[in-house]
CSV table of C-alpha atoms (C1' of nucleotides) and ligand atoms in Angstrom, one decimal:
chain,number,residue,atom,x,y,z
A,1,MET,CA,25.7,-12.0,-5.7
A,2,GLN,CA,27.6,-10.4,-8.5
A,3,PHE,CA,28.0,-7.1,-10.2
A,4,THR,CA,27.2,-7.1,-13.9
A,5,ARG,CA,29.5,-7.1,-16.9
A,6,ALA,CA,28.1,-3.7,-17.7
A,7,SER,CA,29.5,-2.1,-14.6
A,8,GLU,CA,32.8,-3.8,-15.2
A,9,TYR,CA,32.9,-2.5,-18.7
A,10,GLY,CA,32.0,0.9,-17.4
A,11,VAL,CA,35.1,1.0,-15.2
A,12,PHE,CA,37.3,-0.1,-18.0
A,13,GLY,CA,35.8,2.5,-20.3
A,14,LEU,CA,36.4,5.3,-17.8
A,15,LEU,CA,39.9,4.1,-17.1
A,16,ASN,CA,40.7,4.3,-20.8
A,17,LEU,CA,39.5,7.9,-20.8
A,18,ALA,CA,41.5,8.7,-17.6
A,19,ARG,CA,44.7,7.4,-19.2
A,20,ARG,CA,44.3,9.9,-22.1
A,21,GLY,CA,45.1,12.8,-19.7
A,22,PRO,CA,42.9,15.6,-18.5
A,23,GLY,CA,40.2,16.9,-20.8
A,24,ALA,CA,40.8,14.4,-23.5
A,25,THR,CA,37.8,13.3,-25.6
A,26,ALA,CA,37.4,9.9,-27.2
A,27,MET,CA,34.8,8.2,-29.3
A,28,VAL,CA,33.0,5.2,-27.9
A,29,GLU,CA,34.0,3.2,-30.9
A,30,GLU,CA,37.7,3.7,-30.3
A,31,VAL,CA,37.4,3.0,-26.6
A,32,GLY,CA,35.4,-0.1,-27.3
A,33,ARG,CA,38.1,-1.4,-29.7
A,34,GLN,CA,40.9,-0.7,-27.3
A,35,GLU,CA,39.2,-2.3,-24.3
A,36,ALA,CA,37.6,-5.2,-26.3
A,37,ILE,CA,34.1,-4.3,-25.4
A,38,PRO,CA,31.2,-4.4,-27.9
A,39,PRO,CA,30.9,-0.8,-28.9
A,40,ASP,CA,27.1,-0.7,-29.1
A,41,PHE,CA,27.0,-2.0,-25.6
A,42,LEU,CA,29.6,0.4,-24.3
A,43,ALA,CA,27.7,3.2,-25.9
A,44,LYS,CA,24.7,2.3,-23.8
A,45,ILE,CA,26.8,2.2,-20.7
A,46,PHE,CA,28.4,5.5,-21.4
A,47,ARG,CA,25.0,7.1,-21.7
A,48,ALA,CA,24.2,5.9,-18.2
A,49,LEU,CA,27.5,7.3,-17.0
A,50,ALA,CA,26.6,10.6,-18.7
A,51,ARG,CA,23.2,10.7,-17.0
A,52,ALA,CA,24.9,10.1,-13.7
A,53,GLY,CA,27.2,13.1,-14.4
A,54,LEU,CA,30.5,11.2,-14.4
A,55,VAL,CA,31.1,11.8,-18.0
A,56,ARG,CA,30.3,14.6,-20.5
A,57,SER,CA,29.2,13.8,-24.0
A,58,VAL,CA,30.0,15.9,-27.0
A,59,ARG,CA,27.7,15.3,-29.9
A,60,GLY,CA,28.2,15.7,-33.6
A,61,ALA,CA,31.2,15.1,-35.8
A,62,GLY,CA,34.4,15.1,-33.8
A,63,GLY,CA,32.5,14.4,-30.6
A,64,GLY,CA,32.9,11.8,-28.0
A,65,PHE,CA,33.1,11.5,-24.2
A,66,THR,CA,35.2,13.3,-21.6
A,67,LEU,CA,35.6,12.7,-17.9
A,68,GLN,CA,33.5,15.3,-16.1
A,69,ARG,CA,35.8,15.3,-13.1
A,70,PRO,CA,39.5,14.6,-12.5
A,71,PRO,CA,39.9,10.8,-12.1
A,72,GLU,CA,41.1,11.2,-8.5
A,73,ARG,CA,37.7,12.4,-7.7
A,74,ILE,CA,35.7,9.6,-9.3
A,75,THR,CA,35.3,6.5,-7.1
A,76,LEU,CA,34.7,2.9,-8.0
A,77,LEU,CA,31.4,3.0,-6.0
A,78,GLU,CA,30.1,5.9,-8.1
A,79,VAL,CA,30.8,4.0,-11.3
A,80,VAL,CA,29.2,0.7,-10.4
A,81,GLU,CA,26.2,2.4,-8.9
A,82,ALA,CA,25.8,4.6,-11.9
A,83,VAL,CA,25.6,1.5,-14.2
A,84,ASP,CA,24.1,-1.2,-12.0
A,85,GLY,CA,22.0,1.0,-9.8
A,86,PRO,CA,22.3,1.4,-6.0
A,87,ILE,CA,23.7,-1.5,-4.0
A,88,HIS,CA,20.9,-2.7,-1.7
A,89,LEU,CA,22.0,-6.2,-0.7
A,90,GLN,CA,18.5,-6.9,0.4
A,91,PRO,CA,15.5,-6.5,-1.9
A,92,CYS,CA,13.6,-4.7,0.8
A,93,PHE,CA,16.4,-2.1,1.0
A,94,ASP,CA,15.1,-0.7,-2.3
A,95,PRO,CA,12.7,2.1,-1.2
A,96,SER,CA,10.5,1.4,-4.3
A,97,ALA,CA,10.0,-2.1,-2.9
A,98,GLY,CA,9.6,-1.3,0.8
A,99,CYS,CA,9.8,-3.2,4.0
A,100,ALA,CA,7.0,-5.5,5.0
A,101,PHE,CA,7.6,-5.4,8.7
A,102,GLU,CA,6.1,-3.4,11.5
A,103,ALA,CA,9.3,-3.4,13.4
A,104,GLY,CA,12.8,-4.2,12.2
A,105,CYS,CA,13.7,-7.8,11.6
A,106,ALA,CA,16.9,-9.6,12.6
A,107,LEU,CA,18.3,-9.2,9.1
A,108,CYS,CA,18.1,-5.5,8.9
A,109,GLU,CA,21.0,-4.6,11.1
A,110,PRO,CA,23.6,-7.0,9.9
A,111,PHE,CA,22.8,-6.4,6.2
A,112,ALA,CA,22.7,-2.7,6.7
A,113,GLU,CA,26.2,-2.9,8.3
A,114,ALA,CA,27.4,-5.1,5.4
A,115,ARG,CA,26.1,-2.7,2.9
A,116,ARG,CA,27.7,0.3,4.5
A,117,LEU,CA,31.1,-1.5,4.7
A,118,LEU,CA,30.8,-2.7,1.1
A,119,ARG,CA,30.0,0.8,-0.2
A,120,GLU,CA,32.7,2.4,1.9
A,121,THR,CA,35.3,-0.1,0.5
A,122,LEU,CA,34.4,0.6,-3.1
A,123,ALA,CA,34.3,4.4,-2.4
A,124,ARG,CA,37.9,4.3,-1.2
A,125,HIS,CA,39.2,3.5,-4.7
A,126,THR,CA,39.5,6.2,-7.3
A,127,LEU,CA,39.9,6.0,-11.0
A,128,ALA,CA,43.2,7.7,-10.7
A,129,GLU,CA,44.5,5.0,-8.4
A,130,LEU,CA,43.2,2.2,-10.6
A,131,ALA,CA,44.6,3.7,-13.8
A,132,ARG,CA,48.1,3.9,-12.3
A,133,ARG,CA,48.3,0.1,-12.3
A,134,GLN,CA,46.6,-0.7,-15.5
A,135,SER,CA,47.3,-0.9,-19.2
A,136,PRO,CA,44.5,-1.1,-21.8
A,137,ARG,CA,42.3,-4.2,-21.5
A,138,ALA,CA,42.6,-5.6,-25.0
A,139,ALA,CA,46.4,-5.7,-24.7
A,140,ARG,CA,46.2,-7.9,-21.6
A,141,LEU,CA,43.3,-10.0,-22.9
A,142,THR,CA,44.8,-13.3,-24.1
A,143,ALA,CA,44.0,-16.6,-22.5
A,144,ALA,CA,42.3,-17.7,-19.3
A,145,HIS,CA,44.4,-17.8,-16.2
A,146,ALA,CA,43.1,-19.2,-13.0
A,147,ALA,CA,43.3,-16.2,-10.7
A,148,ARG,CA,40.9,-16.1,-7.8
B,1,MET,CA,23.3,-6.3,-6.3
B,2,GLN,CA,21.0,-8.2,-4.0
B,3,PHE,CA,20.7,-11.5,-2.2
B,4,THR,CA,17.7,-13.5,-3.1
B,5,ARG,CA,14.4,-14.0,-1.3
B,6,ALA,CA,15.4,-17.6,-1.0
B,7,SER,CA,18.4,-16.9,1.2
B,8,GLU,CA,16.3,-14.5,3.3
B,9,TYR,CA,13.7,-17.2,3.8
B,10,GLY,CA,16.5,-19.6,4.7
B,11,VAL,CA,17.7,-17.4,7.5
B,12,PHE,CA,14.1,-17.0,8.8
B,13,GLY,CA,13.5,-20.7,8.6
B,14,LEU,CA,16.7,-21.5,10.6
B,15,LEU,CA,15.9,-18.9,13.2
B,16,ASN,CA,12.5,-20.5,13.7
B,17,LEU,CA,14.3,-23.8,14.3
B,18,ALA,CA,16.8,-22.2,16.6
B,19,ARG,CA,14.0,-20.7,18.7
B,20,ARG,CA,12.6,-24.1,19.4
B,21,GLY,CA,15.6,-25.0,21.5
B,22,PRO,CA,18.4,-27.6,21.1
B,23,GLY,CA,17.6,-30.7,19.1
B,24,ALA,CA,14.0,-29.7,18.3
B,25,THR,CA,12.6,-31.1,15.1
B,26,ALA,CA,10.0,-29.2,13.0
B,27,MET,CA,8.1,-29.9,9.8
B,28,VAL,CA,8.6,-27.5,6.9
B,29,GLU,CA,4.9,-27.0,6.7
B,30,GLU,CA,4.7,-25.7,10.2
B,31,VAL,CA,7.8,-23.5,9.9
B,32,GLY,CA,6.4,-22.1,6.6
B,33,ARG,CA,3.1,-21.2,8.2
B,34,GLN,CA,4.8,-19.5,11.2
B,35,GLU,CA,7.2,-17.5,9.0
B,36,ALA,CA,4.8,-16.7,6.2
B,37,ILE,CA,6.9,-18.4,3.6
B,38,PRO,CA,5.3,-20.6,0.8
B,39,PRO,CA,5.9,-24.1,2.2
B,40,ASP,CA,6.9,-25.7,-1.1
B,41,PHE,CA,9.5,-23.1,-1.7
B,42,LEU,CA,10.8,-23.3,1.9
B,43,ALA,CA,11.1,-27.1,1.4
B,44,LYS,CA,13.3,-26.5,-1.6
B,45,ILE,CA,15.4,-24.1,0.4
B,46,PHE,CA,15.7,-26.5,3.4
B,47,ARG,CA,16.9,-29.2,1.1
B,48,ALA,CA,19.8,-27.0,0.0
B,49,LEU,CA,20.6,-26.3,3.6
B,50,ALA,CA,20.6,-30.0,4.3
B,51,ARG,CA,23.0,-30.6,1.4
B,52,ALA,CA,25.2,-27.9,2.9
B,53,GLY,CA,25.2,-29.7,6.3
B,54,LEU,CA,23.5,-26.9,8.2
B,55,VAL,CA,20.4,-28.9,8.9
B,56,ARG,CA,19.6,-32.6,9.3
B,57,SER,CA,16.4,-34.0,7.7
B,58,VAL,CA,14.4,-36.8,9.3
B,59,ARG,CA,12.2,-38.6,6.8
B,60,GLY,CA,9.0,-40.4,7.2
B,61,ALA,CA,6.0,-39.8,9.5
B,62,GLY,CA,6.9,-37.6,12.4
B,63,GLY,CA,10.0,-36.4,10.6
B,64,GLY,CA,11.1,-32.8,9.9
B,65,PHE,CA,14.3,-30.7,10.2
B,66,THR,CA,16.8,-30.1,13.0
B,67,LEU,CA,19.7,-27.8,13.3
B,68,GLN,CA,22.9,-29.8,12.7
B,69,ARG,CA,24.9,-27.6,15.0
B,70,PRO,CA,24.2,-25.3,17.9
B,71,PRO,CA,22.9,-21.9,16.6
B,72,GLU,CA,25.9,-20.0,18.0
B,73,ARG,CA,28.1,-21.9,15.6
B,74,ILE,CA,26.1,-21.2,12.4
B,75,THR,CA,26.9,-17.9,10.7
B,76,LEU,CA,24.8,-15.7,8.5
B,77,LEU,CA,27.5,-16.2,5.8
B,78,GLU,CA,27.1,-19.9,5.8
B,79,VAL,CA,23.3,-19.7,5.4
B,80,VAL,CA,23.3,-17.2,2.5
B,81,GLU,CA,26.1,-19.0,0.7
B,82,ALA,CA,24.4,-22.4,1.1
B,83,VAL,CA,21.3,-21.0,-0.5
B,84,ASP,CA,22.5,-18.4,-3.0
B,85,GLY,CA,25.9,-20.0,-3.8
B,86,PRO,CA,29.3,-18.4,-3.0
B,87,ILE,CA,29.5,-14.6,-3.0
B,88,HIS,CA,31.8,-13.7,-5.9
B,89,LEU,CA,31.1,-10.0,-6.5
B,90,GLN,CA,32.7,-10.3,-9.9
B,91,PRO,CA,31.6,-12.9,-12.5
B,92,CYS,CA,35.3,-13.8,-13.1
B,93,PHE,CA,35.7,-14.7,-9.4
B,94,ASP,CA,33.7,-17.8,-10.2
B,95,PRO,CA,36.3,-20.5,-10.9
B,96,SER,CA,33.9,-22.2,-13.3
B,97,ALA,CA,33.9,-19.0,-15.4
B,98,GLY,CA,37.6,-18.1,-15.1
B,99,CYS,CA,39.6,-14.9,-15.6
B,100,ALA,CA,40.4,-13.8,-19.1
B,101,PHE,CA,43.5,-11.9,-18.3
B,102,GLU,CA,47.2,-12.8,-18.5
B,103,ALA,CA,47.9,-10.6,-15.5
B,104,GLY,CA,45.6,-9.2,-12.9
B,105,CYS,CA,43.5,-6.2,-13.9
B,106,ALA,CA,42.8,-3.1,-11.9
B,107,LEU,CA,39.5,-4.5,-10.7
B,108,CYS,CA,40.9,-7.7,-9.1
B,109,GLU,CA,42.4,-6.2,-6.0
B,110,PRO,CA,39.6,-3.8,-4.9
B,111,PHE,CA,36.9,-6.3,-5.5
B,112,ALA,CA,38.7,-9.1,-3.8
B,113,GLU,CA,39.1,-6.8,-0.8
B,114,ALA,CA,35.5,-5.9,-0.9
B,115,ARG,CA,34.5,-9.5,-1.1
B,116,ARG,CA,36.7,-10.5,1.8
B,117,LEU,CA,35.2,-7.7,4.0
B,118,LEU,CA,31.6,-8.5,3.0
B,119,ARG,CA,32.1,-12.2,3.8
B,120,GLU,CA,33.8,-11.5,7.1
B,121,THR,CA,31.0,-9.2,8.1
B,122,LEU,CA,28.4,-11.8,7.4
B,123,ALA,CA,30.5,-14.4,9.2
B,124,ARG,CA,30.5,-12.3,12.4
B,125,HIS,CA,26.8,-12.8,12.9
B,126,THR,CA,25.5,-16.1,14.3
B,127,LEU,CA,22.0,-17.6,14.3
B,128,ALA,CA,22.0,-17.5,18.1
B,129,GLU,CA,22.7,-13.8,18.1
B,130,LEU,CA,20.0,-13.0,15.5
B,131,ALA,CA,17.4,-15.2,17.3
B,132,ARG,CA,17.9,-13.3,20.5
B,133,ARG,CA,16.3,-10.2,19.0
B,134,GLN,CA,13.7,-11.7,16.9
B,135,SER,CA,10.1,-13.1,17.2
B,136,PRO,CA,8.5,-15.2,14.4
B,137,ARG,CA,8.2,-13.5,11.1
B,138,ALA,CA,4.4,-13.9,10.5
B,139,ALA,CA,3.6,-12.2,13.8
B,140,ARG,CA,5.5,-9.0,12.7
B,141,LEU,CA,4.4,-9.1,9.1
B,142,THR,CA,1.6,-6.6,8.8
B,143,ALA,CA,1.9,-3.5,6.6
B,144,ALA,CA,4.8,-1.8,4.9
B,145,HIS,CA,6.9,0.6,6.8
B,146,ALA,CA,9.6,2.7,5.3
B,147,ALA,CA,12.6,1.5,7.2
B,148,ARG,CA,15.8,1.1,5.4
C,1,DT,C1',1.1,-55.3,6.3
C,2,DT,C1',-0.9,-51.4,5.0
C,3,DC,C1',-1.4,-46.6,5.2
C,4,DA,C1',-0.4,-42.0,5.8
C,5,DA,C1',2.9,-38.6,7.0
C,6,DA,C1',6.9,-36.4,5.7
C,7,DC,C1',11.0,-35.5,3.0
C,8,DC,C1',13.4,-36.0,-1.9
C,9,DC,C1',14.1,-35.0,-6.7
C,10,DG,C1',13.4,-32.7,-10.7
C,11,DA,C1',10.3,-30.6,-14.2
C,12,DC,C1',7.9,-26.8,-15.2
C,13,DC,C1',6.1,-21.9,-15.0
C,14,DG,C1',5.6,-16.8,-15.8
C,15,DA,C1',8.2,-12.7,-14.9
C,16,DT,C1',12.4,-10.3,-14.8
C,17,DT,C1',17.2,-9.4,-15.7
C,18,DC,C1',21.4,-9.8,-18.4
C,19,DG,C1',24.2,-9.0,-22.2
C,20,DG,C1',23.8,-7.3,-26.4
C,21,DT,C1',22.2,-5.5,-31.0
C,22,DC,C1',19.8,-2.4,-33.9
C,23,DC,C1',17.4,1.4,-35.8
C,24,DG,C1',15.7,5.9,-36.5
C,25,DG,C1',16.4,10.5,-34.7
C,26,DT,C1',19.2,14.6,-33.4
C,27,DT,C1',23.2,17.4,-33.0
C,28,DT,C1',27.4,19.1,-34.8
C,29,DG,C1',31.7,20.2,-37.7
C,30,DC,C1',33.3,20.7,-42.2
D,1,DG,C1',24.1,19.6,-46.9
D,2,DC,C1',26.5,15.7,-45.6
D,3,DA,C1',28.8,12.7,-42.7
D,4,DA,C1',30.2,11.8,-38.1
D,5,DA,C1',28.9,11.0,-33.6
D,6,DC,C1',25.8,10.7,-29.7
D,7,DC,C1',20.6,9.6,-28.1
D,8,DG,C1',16.6,6.9,-26.9
D,9,DG,C1',14.3,3.1,-27.0
D,10,DA,C1',12.8,-1.3,-29.0
D,11,DC,C1',14.0,-5.8,-29.5
D,12,DC,C1',16.4,-10.4,-28.8
D,13,DG,C1',17.8,-15.0,-26.8
D,14,DA,C1',19.6,-16.9,-22.6
D,15,DA,C1',19.7,-17.1,-17.7
D,16,DT,C1',17.9,-16.3,-13.2
D,17,DC,C1',14.2,-15.6,-9.8
D,18,DG,C1',10.4,-17.0,-7.1
D,19,DG,C1',7.5,-20.4,-6.9
D,20,DT,C1',4.6,-24.6,-7.9
D,21,DC,C1',3.7,-29.4,-8.8
D,22,DG,C1',3.8,-34.4,-9.3
D,23,DG,C1',5.7,-38.6,-8.4
D,24,DG,C1',9.0,-41.3,-5.7
D,25,DT,C1',11.0,-42.9,-1.3
D,26,DT,C1',11.4,-43.5,3.7
D,27,DT,C1',9.4,-44.1,8.0
D,28,DG,C1',6.2,-44.7,12.1
D,29,DA,C1',2.1,-46.3,13.7
D,30,DA,C1',-2.5,-48.7,13.4
E,1,SF4,S1,13.2,-4.7,8.8
E,1,SF4,FE1,13.7,-6.6,7.5
E,1,SF4,S2,12.3,-6.5,5.8
E,1,SF4,FE2,12.3,-4.4,6.8
E,1,SF4,S3,13.9,-3.3,5.6
E,1,SF4,FE3,14.9,-4.2,7.4
E,1,SF4,S4,15.7,-6.1,6.6
E,1,SF4,FE4,14.2,-5.4,5.1
E,2,SF4,S1,42.3,-10.2,-13.0
E,2,SF4,FE1,40.4,-9.1,-13.5
E,2,SF4,S2,39.3,-10.6,-14.8
E,2,SF4,FE2,40.9,-11.8,-13.8
E,2,SF4,S3,39.9,-12.6,-11.9
E,2,SF4,FE3,40.8,-10.7,-11.3
E,2,SF4,S4,39.1,-9.2,-11.6
E,2,SF4,FE4,38.6,-11.0,-12.7
DNA sequence: TTCAAACCCGACCGATTCGGTCCGGTTTGC
DNA sequence: GCAAACCGGACCGAATCGGTCGGGTTTGAA
């Protein structure tokens, strides 16, 4: 039960963009260096964020990525779902899989509730709020500490 | 972001036990048949539940599995964590992985909050409560319906 | 005392996902 | 027209998922 590295990197990448102020454009290479994320991997992640409409890409020399919306209107939920795909909690919650029961089973209600709560919680946090308490990742990345 | 089939099967298996009344013992083969779960796979899952202390195993002829506690004192959270391992949400929340930051990053607080809420939600549901609204799985298992 | 029933442990299996990497193509500014 | 930058997708090794299997141990009963 974990989110992926990719979605974590996605958040850090967008926070980096957000810190540059409104309308700023940055190359994936530079963001990757500052956030200590493999640039080729971050590029793949940013393409997913672009497809989801969270970020706008500018091609060609002098290009890069820009936040499509002000950071106070991009939520943590949107970012992780754009990268990892929708949060289902149960395999059968994926419409492409489908439920195998005639009538609802005991699991349906509690997990649907848990899913709703989880998504609401992540939706409450915006990039603007997260950016306020966060410096670039590479600067903080030194040795392991035993938090949580 | 999903729980595994294994934990789902674990819940169904325990519900089957719970429905048999206090102290009842059942063989994994029979439970597997009734719940439409591959018996060898269910056996593996029940061993994990036994190691977690949720279920007691009786070996030898006439043996089987019994609920270790009354179903109103076994929570959904306990079952899924016994089978799938602890819910971490972030890879770095796993103590065996460890956090790579000197100080907390922006992600720590929101995901810790989400994790707490998710676990509390699952902990609110007991086997007794789930069993009350649920017949054996195989009986209900017919064709796909498009419920969430 | 022997036999079969039942759980126990761990190896193995094919398919999928994860975390990346790479390469050839396209768009753009200079 | 050239270099900078994104784009799409193929590919990669490692890990996880969803099972399966075989052999070992414990036990009750004939
Ligand atoms: S009824 Fe059960 S199997 Fe069907 S979607 Fe709900 S949780 Fe999944
Ligand atoms: S500070 Fe960041 S990396 Fe460290 S445990 Fe918290 S979320 Fe994970």
